[in-house]
C-alpha cells in the first residue's frame, strides 16, 4: 500500500508493528513511534494525491488522529517542502498543490483501468455468445 500511495489504516499498522522487534519500536520525544510517524506522513501524502483540499477535521478523521495533530503533521511537512500546498487556518482547510504531472499520471491510470474493464467485458460477451450459439 505504501508503494501504491494508498492510505494505511491504524489496524494495519498495528498488525505490522506486532511483528517488529522491541528495538524497532523506538518512541520519539512526542510519544509516537518512528513507524507511526512515517505512516501518518505517508497518509497525508496519499490524501494529497486524491484531494485538492479538505477541512482539517476531515484530514484528522482520515488519519485517525485529532484535527490539531493532523494540522501539525501537515504544517511540518509543508515547512520541510515534502508536501506542496498551504493551510488556511482562518477557515480550517488544507489546500494541496498537485502538479500537472500527477494529474496526468492519475488520468493515465484511470484510462488504463477503464480499458482493462472494457477488455474483460468484451471477453465475457464473446464467451457468452459462443455458449449461446
Coordinates of N, CA, C and O in Angstrom, one line a residue, residues 59-129:
X59 N -9.3 15.8 7.5 CA -8.0 15.2 7.4 C -7.7 14.4 8.7 O -7.1 13.3 8.6
X60 N -8.0 14.9 9.8 CA -7.8 14.2 11.1 C -8.6 12.9 11.1 O -8.0 11.9 11.5
X61 N -9.8 12.9 10.6 CA -10.6 11.7 10.6 C -9.9 10.6 9.6 O -9.9 9.5 10.0
X62 N -9.5 11.1 8.5 CA -8.8 10.3 7.6 C -7.5 9.6 8.2 O -7.2 8.5 7.9
X63 N -6.8 10.4 8.9 CA -5.6 10.0 9.5 C -5.8 9.2 10.8 O -4.9 8.7 11.4
X64 N -7.0 9.3 11.3 CA -7.4 8.7 12.6 C -6.7 9.3 13.8 O -6.3 8.7 14.7
X65 N -6.6 10.7 13.7 CA -6.0 11.5 14.8 C -6.8 12.8 14.9 O -7.6 13.1 14.1
X66 N -6.7 13.5 16.1 CA -7.4 14.7 16.2 C -7.0 15.8 15.1 O -5.9 15.7 14.6
X67 N -7.9 16.7 14.8 CA -7.6 17.7 13.8 C -6.4 18.5 14.0 O -5.6 18.8 13.1
X68 N -6.1 18.9 15.3 CA -4.9 19.7 15.6 C -3.6 18.9 15.3 O -2.7 19.5 14.9
X69 N -3.7 17.6 15.6 CA -2.5 16.8 15.3 C -2.3 16.7 13.8 O -1.2 16.7 13.3
X70 N -3.4 16.5 13.1 CA -3.3 16.4 11.6 C -2.7 17.7 11.0 O -1.9 17.7 10.1
X71 N -3.2 18.8 11.6 CA -2.7 20.1 11.1 C -1.2 20.2 11.4 O -0.4 20.7 10.5
X72 N -0.7 19.8 12.6 CA 0.7 19.9 12.9 C 1.6 19.0 12.0 O 2.6 19.5 11.5
X73 N 1.1 17.8 11.7 CA 1.8 17.0 10.8 C 1.9 17.6 9.4 O 3.0 17.7 8.8
X74 N 0.8 18.1 8.9 CA 0.8 18.7 7.6 C 1.6 19.9 7.5 O 2.4 20.2 6.6
X75 N 1.5 20.8 8.6 CA 2.3 22.0 8.6 C 3.8 21.7 8.6 O 4.6 22.4 7.9
X76 N 4.2 20.7 9.3 CA 5.7 20.4 9.4 C 6.1 19.9 8.0 O 7.2 20.2 7.5
X77 N 5.3 19.1 7.4 CA 5.6 18.6 6.0 C 5.7 19.7 5.0 O 6.5 19.7 4.1
X78 N 4.8 20.7 5.1 CA 4.8 21.8 4.2 C 6.1 22.7 4.5 O 6.7 23.1 3.5
X79 N 6.4 22.8 5.7 CA 7.6 23.6 6.1 C 8.9 22.9 5.6 O 9.8 23.6 5.1
X80 N 8.9 21.6 5.6 CA 10.0 20.9 5.1 C 10.0 20.6 3.6 O 10.9 20.0 3.1
X81 N 9.0 21.2 2.9 CA 8.8 21.1 1.5 C 8.7 19.6 1.0 O 9.1 19.3 -0.1
X82 N 8.1 18.8 1.9 CA 7.8 17.4 1.5 C 6.4 17.3 1.1 O 5.9 16.2 0.7
X83 N 5.6 18.4 1.1 CA 4.2 18.5 0.7 C 4.0 19.8 0.1 O 4.5 20.8 0.7
X84 N 3.3 19.9 -1.0 CA 3.1 21.2 -1.6 C 1.6 21.6 -1.4 O 0.7 20.8 -1.5
X85 N 1.5 22.8 -0.9 CA 0.1 23.4 -0.7 C 0.2 24.4 0.4 O 1.3 25.0 0.7
X86 N -0.9 24.7 1.1 CA -0.9 25.6 2.2 C -2.1 25.3 3.1 O -3.1 24.7 2.7
X87 N -2.0 25.8 4.3 CA -3.1 25.6 5.3 C -3.8 27.0 5.5 O -3.1 28.0 5.8
X88 N -5.1 27.1 5.4 CA -5.8 28.3 5.7 C -6.4 28.1 7.1 O -7.5 27.4 7.2
X89 N -5.7 28.6 8.1 CA -6.2 28.4 9.4 C -7.5 29.2 9.7 O -8.2 28.7 10.6
X90 N -7.7 30.2 9.0 CA -8.9 31.0 9.3 C -10.2 30.2 9.0 O -11.1 30.2 9.8
X91 N -10.2 29.4 7.9 CA -11.4 28.6 7.6 C -11.1 27.1 7.9 O -12.0 26.3 7.8
X92 N -9.9 26.8 8.4 CA -9.6 25.4 8.8 C -9.5 24.4 7.7 O -10.1 23.3 7.8
X93 N -8.9 24.8 6.6 CA -8.7 23.8 5.5 C -7.2 23.7 5.1 O -6.4 24.6 5.4
X94 N -7.0 22.6 4.4 CA -5.6 22.5 3.8 C -5.9 22.3 2.3 O -6.8 21.7 1.9
X95 N -5.1 23.0 1.6 CA -5.1 23.0 0.1 C -3.9 22.3 -0.4 O -2.8 22.8 -0.1
X96 N -4.0 21.3 -1.2 CA -2.9 20.6 -1.8 C -2.6 21.1 -3.2 O -3.6 21.2 -3.9
X97 N -1.4 21.3 -3.5 CA -1.0 21.7 -4.8 C -0.5 20.4 -5.5 O 0.5 19.8 -5.2
X98 N -1.3 20.0 -6.5 CA -1.0 18.8 -7.3 C -0.5 19.2 -8.6 O -1.2 19.9 -9.4
X99 N 0.8 18.8 -8.9 CA 1.4 19.2 -10.2 C 0.6 18.6 -11.4 O -0.1 17.6 -11.2
X100 N 0.8 19.2 -12.5 CA 0.2 18.6 -13.7 C 0.6 17.2 -14.0 O -0.2 16.4 -14.5
X101 N 1.8 16.9 -13.7 CA 2.3 15.5 -14.0 C 1.5 14.5 -13.1 O 1.2 13.4 -13.6
X102 N 1.3 14.9 -11.9 CA 0.5 13.9 -11.0 C -0.9 13.7 -11.6 O -1.4 12.6 -11.6
X103 N -1.5 14.8 -12.1 CA -2.9 14.7 -12.6 C -2.9 13.9 -13.9 O -3.7 13.1 -14.1
X104 N -1.9 14.1 -14.7 CA -1.8 13.3 -16.0 C -1.5 11.8 -15.7 O -2.1 11.0 -16.3
X105 N -0.7 11.6 -14.7 CA -0.5 10.2 -14.3 C -1.8 9.6 -13.8 O -2.1 8.4 -14.1
X106 N -2.5 10.3 -13.0 CA -3.8 9.8 -12.5 C -4.7 9.5 -13.6 O -5.4 8.5 -13.7
X107 N -4.8 10.4 -14.6 CA -5.7 10.2 -15.8 C -5.2 9.0 -16.6 O -6.1 8.2 -17.0
X108 N -3.9 8.8 -16.7 CA -3.4 7.6 -17.4 C -3.8 6.3 -16.7 O -4.2 5.3 -17.3
X109 N -3.7 6.4 -15.4 CA -4.1 5.2 -14.5 C -5.6 4.9 -14.7 O -6.0 3.7 -14.9
X110 N -6.4 5.9 -14.6 CA -7.9 5.7 -14.7 C -8.2 5.2 -16.1 O -9.0 4.2 -16.3
X111 N -7.6 5.7 -17.2 CA -7.8 5.3 -18.5 C -7.4 3.8 -18.7 O -8.1 3.0 -19.3
X112 N -6.3 3.4 -18.1 CA -5.8 2.0 -18.1 C -6.8 1.1 -17.5 O -7.1 0.0 -18.0
X113 N -7.3 1.5 -16.3 CA -8.3 0.6 -15.6 C -9.5 0.5 -16.5 O -10.1 -0.6 -16.6
X114 N -10.0 1.6 -17.0 CA -11.2 1.5 -17.9 C -11.0 0.6 -19.1 O -11.9 -0.2 -19.4
X115 N -9.8 0.7 -19.7 CA -9.5 -0.2 -20.8 C -9.5 -1.6 -20.4 O -10.0 -2.5 -21.1
X116 N -9.0 -1.9 -19.2 CA -8.9 -3.3 -18.8 C -10.4 -3.8 -18.5 O -10.7 -5.0 -18.8
X117 N -11.2 -3.0 -17.9 CA -12.6 -3.4 -17.6 C -13.3 -3.6 -19.0 O -14.0 -4.6 -19.1
X118 N -13.1 -2.7 -20.0 CA -13.7 -2.9 -21.3 C -13.2 -4.3 -21.9 O -14.0 -5.0 -22.5
X119 N -12.0 -4.6 -21.8 CA -11.4 -5.8 -22.3 C -12.1 -7.0 -21.7 O -12.5 -8.0 -22.3
X120 N -12.2 -7.0 -20.4 CA -12.9 -8.1 -19.6 C -14.3 -8.2 -20.1 O -14.8 -9.4 -20.3
X121 N -15.0 -7.1 -20.2 CA -16.4 -7.2 -20.7 C -16.5 -7.8 -22.1 O -17.5 -8.6 -22.4
X122 N -15.6 -7.4 -23.0 CA -15.6 -7.9 -24.3 C -15.4 -9.4 -24.3 O -16.1 -10.2 -25.0
X123 N -14.5 -9.9 -23.5 CA -14.3 -11.3 -23.4 C -15.5 -12.1 -22.8 O -15.8 -13.2 -23.3
X124 N -16.2 -11.5 -21.8 CA -17.4 -12.1 -21.3 C -18.4 -12.2 -22.4 O -19.1 -13.2 -22.5
X125 N -18.6 -11.1 -23.1 CA -19.6 -11.1 -24.2 C -19.3 -12.2 -25.2 O -20.1 -12.9 -25.7
X126 N -18.0 -12.3 -25.5 CA -17.5 -13.3 -26.5 C -17.8 -14.7 -26.0 O -18.3 -15.6 -26.8
X127 N -17.5 -15.0 -24.8 CA -17.7 -16.3 -24.2 C -19.2 -16.6 -24.1 O -19.6 -17.8 -24.4
X128 N -20.0 -15.6 -23.8 CA -21.5 -15.8 -23.7 C -22.0 -16.1 -25.1 O -22.9 -17.0 -25.2
X129 N -21.6 -15.4 -26.1 CA -22.1 -15.6 -27.4 C -21.7 -17.0 -27.9 O -22.5 -17.7 -28.6

